Amino acid sequence: MTETAAPATAARPETPRPARPRASKPNGQWKVDGTAPLNANEQWKQEDGGLSVRERIETIYAQGGFDSIDPTDLHGRFRWWGLYTQRKPGIDGGKTATLEPHELEDRYFMMRVRIDGGALTTEQLRVIGQISVDFARGTADITDRQNIQLHWVEVEDVPEIWRRLEAVGLHTTEACGDVPRVILGSPVAGIAADEILDPTPQIREIAERYIGDESFANLPRKFKSAITGHPSQDVVHEINDIALVGVVHPELGPGYDLWVGGGLSTAAHLAVRLGTFVEPSRAAEVWAGVTGIFRDYGYRRLRNRARLKYLVQDWGAEKFRQVLETEYLSAPLPDGPAAVKPPTPGDHVGVHAQKDGKFYVGATPTVGRVSGEVLLELADLIEAHGSQRLRTTPHQKLVVLDIEEDRVDSLVAGLEEIGLYANPSPWRRSTIACTGIEYCKLAIVDTKDTATAAVAELEKRFEADPAKDGNGANALLKPLTLHVNGCPNSCARIQTADIGLKGQLLPDGNGGQTPGFQVHLGGGLASDTREEAGTGRTVRGLKVTAEDLPDYVERVTRRYLADRTGEAQTFAEWALAADEEALQ
C-alpha cells in the first residue's frame, strides 16, 4: 500500500503554548490545605499528641529505663514535658552535622523547669536547688527565657522530680515542643515604682487557661510569648511570636501595644506592631487569637518555615490584624499608641526602689551559670534578709524583691559571696551564652566556659585606665552586650547584640580546625540607648578563634573608644557606621 503524500504547505513558525502555572505545593495550613499531615513530624503529632507521653514516662519508661523508651517519644513527645536528650561527652563539633541524633545523644536528659513571668518563691527555689543536687549533678543554668535548666537527669527520676516541683506549684509542661513555651514577663511586675501596669494577672490567666490545653498542644512549631508593663520594655518583645508591651492610651488608660512575628534563629525577623491597643481584660483573648492563627494558618509542611514570623512576613501587619479581628476575636481592637523609648536599662541589675518603699536588687551570675548549691544558698540568703520572693529575667539574671533599705548592703555582699553580682563590671553584666557543646546536640563550640574566661580576662584588661581619662575605661563603657552562641540557631540572640558571636570551626593553620566564631556587630533591641531594634551587620571574613576572643573584643572596643564622635555615641551606632578596617 502506497501512502498518499500530504499536500505541501508553507512552513509556519510554531506558536509556543502558554506556560501553565506550576501548581504550588501546599504549605500545610490547616484552614487552607486541610489537616492531612505532610511530613512525619506532623503525622505522629496527630496520631498521639505530645501531652500523652507523661503517663508512659511514669508507668513504663521510669521503670524500664532509657532502653525502654519508644524512639518517637524520645525524640518528639518528651519535649512536651521539658525533656531533651543531652549531648554525649567527647564528641567534637566537627561531628555535629555528620552524626545521627542517636549517635550524638547521651542517656541523660536536659530538663527545663518552666517559670512563667520568672516569678519564684524561696520555697520553690529551694526545691529546684535540691532537685539539682539530688538528680542533676548540681547543674543549674538560668536561661534567657526565664527558665532554669538542669542536666544529667535520668528518666527513672523524672516522676519524683515532677512530684517535688508540682508540690510547690512548678512544672515542666510544654517547656519545649511545638507548643506555647514559657511566657516571658517583667521581672519587676507589681513592685516597680515606675511601672505602667502589672501584667501578672494576664500572665497567670493565659498560663492557667491555655498551657496544657490540647487545643493549643499541636502548633506548627514553638510559640514564644512576652508580656510587660514596665517602661524599660524588659522582655525582648521584638523577638517573640507575640508580645504585649505596656502603654497608656489617651482615652482608655493603661494597656498593651501588640507585636507579632518576631524570631531569630538562622533567619532573623523582628516582630511587627499591629497598631492596636489591648485592654488588660482582653489580653488572654488576644493571646489565644494570635496563637489560633498560628495553629490554623501556620506553615506545617517544611519545619524550617514553620515559625509564625514567615506567615507574618507573607501576610503583613494589615492582613494579620484583619484576620485576627474578624476570625478570632469577639470585637475589633482600637488603634493604640506605640511605646516610647525605654528610659532605663531592662536588665534591672543593681539596687532600685520599689513602690512600697522597699528595694529590689538585680544580680548577675556569670553567663547564667549557677548550681544547685548556689540556689540553696540563695534561698537561705534571701530569707535571712526578710524576703521570700525573687524573679529570673530574660537576660540570664536574678532579681531579689522586697528588701528593707537597711538590709540592702548586707544582701549585696552576700550575693557576691555566692557569685551573684549586683555591681558587676560591664562585661559580666552584659555577656550571655547559650548551653553550647557541653550539653547541646546542635552546638559546634563551647560557649559557657569560653565566655566565662573572656569575661574574666576583659575585666583585667579594662580595669581603671588613666590613659583614657581620670575615671578609667570602665567609666567610659556603658554595658556593651557580648552574646556567645554555639551554633547558627541564635539561642543567645547574636543578631541583637553589640558583639554577637556565632560558633563555627575555623582553620587552625596546620590543616586542622579550631573552635571559633563569626562576628556580628551593632545589633540591639529597643533600650535606653537605642530607639528601635536592629539586627546589625556582618563583615565578610570577620571571624575569631575562641582562643583569640578576648584580644578581638579588647581591640574593637578600644577602637570604638578612640574613634567615637562623643560619649553619647553607642558602640552599635559606631559599629554600623565604621569602615570594615576598624572592625577587624
PDB file of C-alpha atoms in Angstrom, residues 103-309:
ATOM      1  CA  GLU A 103      24.827   8.873  67.816  1.00  0.00           C
ATOM      2  CA  LEU A 104      25.103  12.319  69.388  1.00  0.00           C
ATOM      3  CA  GLU A 105      22.787  11.822  72.310  1.00  0.00           C
ATOM      4  CA  ASP A 106      23.556  10.563  75.770  1.00  0.00           C
ATOM      5  CA  ARG A 107      21.309   8.503  78.021  1.00  0.00           C
ATOM      6  CA  TYR A 108      20.697  11.594  80.156  1.00  0.00           C
ATOM      7  CA  PHE A 109      18.281  14.489  79.772  1.00  0.00           C
ATOM      8  CA  MET A 110      18.204  18.222  79.991  1.00  0.00           C
ATOM      9  CA  MET A 111      15.097  19.176  81.961  1.00  0.00           C
ATOM     10  CA  ARG A 112      13.657  22.674  81.636  1.00  0.00           C
ATOM     11  CA  VAL A 113      11.673  23.977  84.597  1.00  0.00           C
ATOM     12  CA  ARG A 114       9.025  26.338  83.304  1.00  0.00           C
ATOM     13  CA  ILE A 115       8.787  29.659  85.188  1.00  0.00           C
ATOM     14  CA  ASP A 116       6.104  31.875  83.617  1.00  0.00           C
ATOM     15  CA  GLY A 117       6.898  35.518  84.292  1.00  0.00           C
ATOM     16  CA  GLY A 118      10.099  34.441  86.045  1.00  0.00           C
ATOM     17  CA  ALA A 119       8.292  34.514  89.406  1.00  0.00           C
ATOM     18  CA  LEU A 120       9.664  32.272  92.165  1.00  0.00           C
ATOM     19  CA  THR A 121       9.323  31.919  95.900  1.00  0.00           C
ATOM     20  CA  THR A 122      12.268  30.919  98.038  1.00  0.00           C
ATOM     21  CA  GLU A 123      10.449  27.645  98.734  1.00  0.00           C
ATOM     22  CA  GLN A 124      10.281  26.935  95.002  1.00  0.00           C
ATOM     23  CA  LEU A 125      13.904  27.962  94.548  1.00  0.00           C
ATOM     24  CA  ARG A 126      14.964  25.610  97.312  1.00  0.00           C
ATOM     25  CA  VAL A 127      13.075  22.733  95.702  1.00  0.00           C
ATOM     26  CA  ILE A 128      14.781  23.336  92.344  1.00  0.00           C
ATOM     27  CA  GLY A 129      18.150  23.566  94.064  1.00  0.00           C
ATOM     28  CA  GLN A 130      17.614  20.288  95.932  1.00  0.00           C
ATOM     29  CA  ILE A 131      16.437  18.547  92.748  1.00  0.00           C
ATOM     30  CA  SER A 132      19.643  19.734  91.109  1.00  0.00           C
ATOM     31  CA  VAL A 133      21.751  18.322  93.942  1.00  0.00           C
ATOM     32  CA  ASP A 134      19.841  15.043  94.148  1.00  0.00           C
ATOM     33  CA  PHE A 135      19.224  14.254  90.484  1.00  0.00           C
ATOM     34  CA  ALA A 136      21.212  16.609  88.197  1.00  0.00           C
ATOM     35  CA  ARG A 137      24.803  16.502  89.465  1.00  0.00           C
ATOM     36  CA  GLY A 138      24.400  20.005  90.856  1.00  0.00           C
ATOM     37  CA  THR A 139      23.783  21.634  87.465  1.00  0.00           C
ATOM     38  CA  ALA A 140      21.538  24.653  87.010  1.00  0.00           C
ATOM     39  CA  ASP A 141      21.520  27.330  84.307  1.00  0.00           C
ATOM     40  CA  ILE A 142      19.305  30.420  84.227  1.00  0.00           C
ATOM     41  CA  THR A 143      18.229  30.833  80.616  1.00  0.00           C
ATOM     42  CA  ASP A 144      17.393  33.933  78.615  1.00  0.00           C
ATOM     43  CA  ARG A 145      13.787  32.657  78.607  1.00  0.00           C
ATOM     44  CA  GLN A 146      13.481  32.929  82.425  1.00  0.00           C
ATOM     45  CA  ASN A 147      13.582  29.145  82.853  1.00  0.00           C
ATOM     46  CA  ILE A 148      16.032  27.081  84.888  1.00  0.00           C
ATOM     47  CA  GLN A 149      17.643  24.155  83.071  1.00  0.00           C
ATOM     48  CA  LEU A 150      19.024  21.043  84.735  1.00  0.00           C
ATOM     49  CA  HIS A 151      21.256  18.372  83.187  1.00  0.00           C
ATOM     50  CA  TRP A 152      22.213  14.745  83.780  1.00  0.00           C
ATOM     51  CA  VAL A 153      18.603  13.844  84.587  1.00  0.00           C
ATOM     52  CA  GLU A 154      17.743  10.138  84.248  1.00  0.00           C
ATOM     53  CA  VAL A 155      14.297   9.018  83.143  1.00  0.00           C
ATOM     54  CA  GLU A 156      13.986   6.843  86.252  1.00  0.00           C
ATOM     55  CA  ASP A 157      13.989  10.012  88.402  1.00  0.00           C
ATOM     56  CA  VAL A 158      11.560  12.110  86.353  1.00  0.00           C
ATOM     57  CA  PRO A 159       8.353  11.133  88.223  1.00  0.00           C
ATOM     58  CA  GLU A 160       9.899  12.061  91.575  1.00  0.00           C
ATOM     59  CA  ILE A 161      11.180  15.350  90.137  1.00  0.00           C
ATOM     60  CA  TRP A 162       7.698  16.167  88.866  1.00  0.00           C
ATOM     61  CA  ARG A 163       6.209  15.280  92.245  1.00  0.00           C
ATOM     62  CA  ARG A 164       8.556  17.682  94.017  1.00  0.00           C
ATOM     63  CA  LEU A 165       8.037  20.503  91.509  1.00  0.00           C
ATOM     64  CA  GLU A 166       4.269  20.216  91.440  1.00  0.00           C
ATOM     65  CA  ALA A 167       4.072  20.142  95.231  1.00  0.00           C
ATOM     66  CA  VAL A 168       5.252  23.787  95.176  1.00  0.00           C
ATOM     67  CA  GLY A 169       3.339  24.928  92.093  1.00  0.00           C
ATOM     68  CA  LEU A 170       6.047  24.414  89.455  1.00  0.00           C
ATOM     69  CA  HIS A 171       6.030  22.157  86.397  1.00  0.00           C
ATOM     70  CA  THR A 172       7.708  21.344  83.104  1.00  0.00           C
ATOM     71  CA  THR A 173       4.519  21.211  80.992  1.00  0.00           C
ATOM     72  CA  GLU A 174       5.170  22.469  77.448  1.00  0.00           C
ATOM     73  CA  ALA A 175       8.565  23.842  78.385  1.00  0.00           C
ATOM     74  CA  CYS A 176       9.724  22.551  74.975  1.00  0.00           C
ATOM     75  CA  GLY A 177       7.997  21.266  71.824  1.00  0.00           C
ATOM     76  CA  ASP A 178       5.585  22.656  69.226  1.00  0.00           C
ATOM     77  CA  VAL A 179       3.574  24.450  71.877  1.00  0.00           C
ATOM     78  CA  PRO A 180       3.282  27.782  73.693  1.00  0.00           C
ATOM     79  CA  ARG A 181       6.589  27.984  75.569  1.00  0.00           C
ATOM     80  CA  VAL A 182       7.148  29.904  78.801  1.00  0.00           C
ATOM     81  CA  ILE A 183       5.541  33.344  78.943  1.00  0.00           C
ATOM     82  CA  LEU A 184       8.208  35.976  79.496  1.00  0.00           C
ATOM     83  CA  GLY A 185       7.166  38.606  81.999  1.00  0.00           C
ATOM     84  CA  SER A 186       8.627  41.722  83.531  1.00  0.00           C
ATOM     85  CA  PRO A 187      10.905  40.699  86.414  1.00  0.00           C
ATOM     86  CA  VAL A 188       9.676  43.722  88.382  1.00  0.00           C
ATOM     87  CA  ALA A 189       5.970  43.184  87.758  1.00  0.00           C
ATOM     88  CA  GLY A 190       3.828  44.545  90.548  1.00  0.00           C
ATOM     89  CA  ILE A 191       6.632  46.182  92.517  1.00  0.00           C
ATOM     90  CA  ALA A 192       8.427  48.744  90.310  1.00  0.00           C
ATOM     91  CA  ALA A 193       7.794  52.362  91.198  1.00  0.00           C
ATOM     92  CA  ASP A 194       7.704  53.373  87.517  1.00  0.00           C
ATOM     93  CA  GLU A 195       5.511  50.517  86.256  1.00  0.00           C
ATOM     94  CA  ILE A 196       2.773  51.327  83.728  1.00  0.00           C
ATOM     95  CA  LEU A 197       0.690  48.319  84.758  1.00  0.00           C
ATOM     96  CA  ASP A 198       1.194  44.933  86.403  1.00  0.00           C
ATOM     97  CA  PRO A 199       0.969  42.094  83.824  1.00  0.00           C
ATOM     98  CA  THR A 200       0.882  39.339  86.455  1.00  0.00           C
ATOM     99  CA  PRO A 201      -2.906  38.754  86.216  1.00  0.00           C
ATOM    100  CA  GLN A 202      -2.706  38.422  82.434  1.00  0.00           C
ATOM    101  CA  ILE A 203       0.263  36.039  82.557  1.00  0.00           C
ATOM    102  CA  ARG A 204      -1.486  33.939  85.176  1.00  0.00           C
ATOM    103  CA  GLU A 205      -4.760  33.827  83.231  1.00  0.00           C
ATOM    104  CA  ILE A 206      -3.069  32.737  79.998  1.00  0.00           C
ATOM    105  CA  ALA A 207      -0.969  30.097  81.735  1.00  0.00           C
ATOM    106  CA  GLU A 208      -3.857  28.651  83.720  1.00  0.00           C
ATOM    107  CA  ARG A 209      -6.293  28.595  80.794  1.00  0.00           C
ATOM    108  CA  TYR A 210      -4.117  27.504  77.907  1.00  0.00           C
ATOM    109  CA  ILE A 211      -0.911  25.755  78.982  1.00  0.00           C
ATOM    110  CA  GLY A 212      -1.586  22.023  78.753  1.00  0.00           C
ATOM    111  CA  ASP A 213      -4.775  22.645  76.757  1.00  0.00           C
ATOM    112  CA  GLU A 214      -4.998  20.139  73.900  1.00  0.00           C
ATOM    113  CA  SER A 215      -6.398  22.808  71.569  1.00  0.00           C
ATOM    114  CA  PHE A 216      -3.003  24.534  71.575  1.00  0.00           C
ATOM    115  CA  ALA A 217      -0.799  21.469  72.056  1.00  0.00           C
ATOM    116  CA  ASN A 218      -0.113  20.889  68.346  1.00  0.00           C
ATOM    117  CA  LEU A 219       1.250  24.069  66.786  1.00  0.00           C
ATOM    118  CA  PRO A 220       3.400  24.148  63.638  1.00  0.00           C
ATOM    119  CA  ARG A 221       6.446  24.826  65.794  1.00  0.00           C
ATOM    120  CA  LYS A 222       7.367  26.546  69.058  1.00  0.00           C
ATOM    121  CA  PHE A 223       5.487  29.698  70.019  1.00  0.00           C
ATOM    122  CA  LYS A 224       7.098  32.329  72.227  1.00  0.00           C
ATOM    123  CA  SER A 225       5.221  34.920  74.271  1.00  0.00           C
ATOM    124  CA  ALA A 226       6.215  38.012  76.257  1.00  0.00           C
ATOM    125  CA  ILE A 227       4.234  40.480  78.376  1.00  0.00           C
ATOM    126  CA  THR A 228       5.495  43.528  80.212  1.00  0.00           C
ATOM    127  CA  GLY A 229       4.026  46.599  81.815  1.00  0.00           C
ATOM    128  CA  HIS A 230       7.374  48.221  82.573  1.00  0.00           C
ATOM    129  CA  PRO A 231       8.649  51.198  80.518  1.00  0.00           C
ATOM    130  CA  SER A 232      12.083  49.566  80.093  1.00  0.00           C
ATOM    131  CA  GLN A 233      10.427  47.020  77.740  1.00  0.00           C
ATOM    132  CA  ASP A 234      12.291  44.312  79.630  1.00  0.00           C
ATOM    133  CA  VAL A 235      11.040  41.169  77.837  1.00  0.00           C
ATOM    134  CA  VAL A 236      12.853  41.389  74.440  1.00  0.00           C
ATOM    135  CA  HIS A 237       9.453  41.782  72.799  1.00  0.00           C
ATOM    136  CA  GLU A 238      10.813  42.268  69.262  1.00  0.00           C
ATOM    137  CA  ILE A 239      11.944  38.630  69.024  1.00  0.00           C
ATOM    138  CA  ASN A 240       8.801  36.892  70.298  1.00  0.00           C
ATOM    139  CA  ASP A 241       5.914  35.428  68.320  1.00  0.00           C
ATOM    140  CA  ILE A 242       3.520  37.539  70.359  1.00  0.00           C
ATOM    141  CA  ALA A 243       4.339  40.363  72.732  1.00  0.00           C
ATOM    142  CA  LEU A 244       2.232  42.753  74.751  1.00  0.00           C
ATOM    143  CA  VAL A 245       4.102  45.917  75.746  1.00  0.00           C
ATOM    144  CA  GLY A 246       2.762  48.361  78.312  1.00  0.00           C
ATOM    145  CA  VAL A 247       1.490  51.722  77.030  1.00  0.00           C
ATOM    146  CA  VAL A 248      -1.012  54.361  78.107  1.00  0.00           C
ATOM    147  CA  HIS A 249      -3.897  55.050  75.739  1.00  0.00           C
ATOM    148  CA  PRO A 250      -5.023  58.703  75.835  1.00  0.00           C
ATOM    149  CA  GLU A 251      -8.681  57.710  76.383  1.00  0.00           C
ATOM    150  CA  LEU A 252      -8.581  54.096  77.581  1.00  0.00           C
ATOM    151  CA  GLY A 253      -5.730  54.280  80.070  1.00  0.00           C
ATOM    152  CA  PRO A 254      -3.029  51.658  80.676  1.00  0.00           C
ATOM    153  CA  GLY A 255      -2.930  48.620  78.424  1.00  0.00           C
ATOM    154  CA  TYR A 256      -0.764  46.937  75.826  1.00  0.00           C
ATOM    155  CA  ASP A 257       0.732  47.513  72.392  1.00  0.00           C
ATOM    156  CA  LEU A 258       0.535  44.279  70.346  1.00  0.00           C
ATOM    157  CA  TRP A 259       3.527  42.877  68.424  1.00  0.00           C
ATOM    158  CA  VAL A 260       3.648  39.648  66.398  1.00  0.00           C
ATOM    159  CA  GLY A 261       6.040  37.558  64.347  1.00  0.00           C
ATOM    160  CA  GLY A 262       9.446  38.018  65.927  1.00  0.00           C
ATOM    161  CA  GLY A 263      12.163  35.376  65.935  1.00  0.00           C
ATOM    162  CA  LEU A 264      15.879  34.947  65.297  1.00  0.00           C
ATOM    163  CA  SER A 265      17.484  31.534  64.601  1.00  0.00           C
ATOM    164  CA  THR A 266      19.247  31.368  61.218  1.00  0.00           C
ATOM    165  CA  ALA A 267      16.856  33.862  59.573  1.00  0.00           C
ATOM    166  CA  ALA A 268      16.105  36.805  61.851  1.00  0.00           C
ATOM    167  CA  HIS A 269      12.781  38.624  61.650  1.00  0.00           C
ATOM    168  CA  LEU A 270      11.906  41.350  64.125  1.00  0.00           C
ATOM    169  CA  ALA A 271       8.293  41.483  65.273  1.00  0.00           C
ATOM    170  CA  VAL A 272       5.887  43.988  63.765  1.00  0.00           C
ATOM    171  CA  ARG A 273       3.419  46.272  65.519  1.00  0.00           C
ATOM    172  CA  LEU A 274      -0.206  45.756  64.605  1.00  0.00           C
ATOM    173  CA  GLY A 275      -1.055  49.273  65.769  1.00  0.00           C
ATOM    174  CA  THR A 276      -3.708  48.048  68.181  1.00  0.00           C
ATOM    175  CA  PHE A 277      -4.434  48.718  71.827  1.00  0.00           C
ATOM    176  CA  VAL A 278      -5.195  45.721  74.008  1.00  0.00           C
ATOM    177  CA  GLU A 279      -7.047  46.357  77.245  1.00  0.00           C
ATOM    178  CA  PRO A 280      -5.866  44.122  80.084  1.00  0.00           C
ATOM    179  CA  SER A 281      -9.249  42.381  80.226  1.00  0.00           C
ATOM    180  CA  ARG A 282      -8.789  41.255  76.603  1.00  0.00           C
ATOM    181  CA  ALA A 283      -5.142  40.164  76.801  1.00  0.00           C
ATOM    182  CA  ALA A 284      -5.902  36.443  77.161  1.00  0.00           C
ATOM    183  CA  GLU A 285      -8.414  36.574  74.317  1.00  0.00           C
ATOM    184  CA  VAL A 286      -5.906  38.299  72.051  1.00  0.00           C
ATOM    185  CA  TRP A 287      -3.158  35.852  73.026  1.00  0.00           C
ATOM    186  CA  ALA A 288      -5.448  32.938  72.184  1.00  0.00           C
ATOM    187  CA  GLY A 289      -6.406  34.595  68.891  1.00  0.00           C
ATOM    188  CA  VAL A 290      -2.814  35.051  67.735  1.00  0.00           C
ATOM    189  CA  THR A 291      -1.957  31.522  68.851  1.00  0.00           C
ATOM    190  CA  GLY A 292      -5.020  30.249  66.992  1.00  0.00           C
ATOM    191  CA  ILE A 293      -3.900  31.958  63.789  1.00  0.00           C
ATOM    192  CA  PHE A 294      -0.548  30.242  64.111  1.00  0.00           C
ATOM    193  CA  ARG A 295      -2.209  26.876  64.682  1.00  0.00           C
ATOM    194  CA  ASP A 296      -4.657  27.226  61.790  1.00  0.00           C
ATOM    195  CA  TYR A 297      -2.664  29.219  59.202  1.00  0.00           C
ATOM    196  CA  GLY A 298       0.932  28.487  60.151  1.00  0.00           C
ATOM    197  CA  TYR A 299       3.103  26.616  57.658  1.00  0.00           C
ATOM    198  CA  ARG A 300       3.493  22.953  58.610  1.00  0.00           C
ATOM    199  CA  ARG A 301       4.992  21.276  55.523  1.00  0.00           C
ATOM    200  CA  LEU A 302       8.582  22.497  55.971  1.00  0.00           C
ATOM    201  CA  ARG A 303       9.803  22.848  59.550  1.00  0.00           C
ATOM    202  CA  ASN A 304      12.364  25.469  58.591  1.00  0.00           C
ATOM    203  CA  ARG A 305       9.435  27.723  57.566  1.00  0.00           C
ATOM    204  CA  ALA A 306       7.046  26.721  60.308  1.00  0.00           C
ATOM    205  CA  ARG A 307       7.539  29.709  62.633  1.00  0.00           C
ATOM    206  CA  LEU A 308       4.946  32.480  62.815  1.00  0.00           C
ATOM    207  CA  LYS A 309       7.484  35.008  61.512  1.00  0.00           C
TER     208      LYS A 309
END
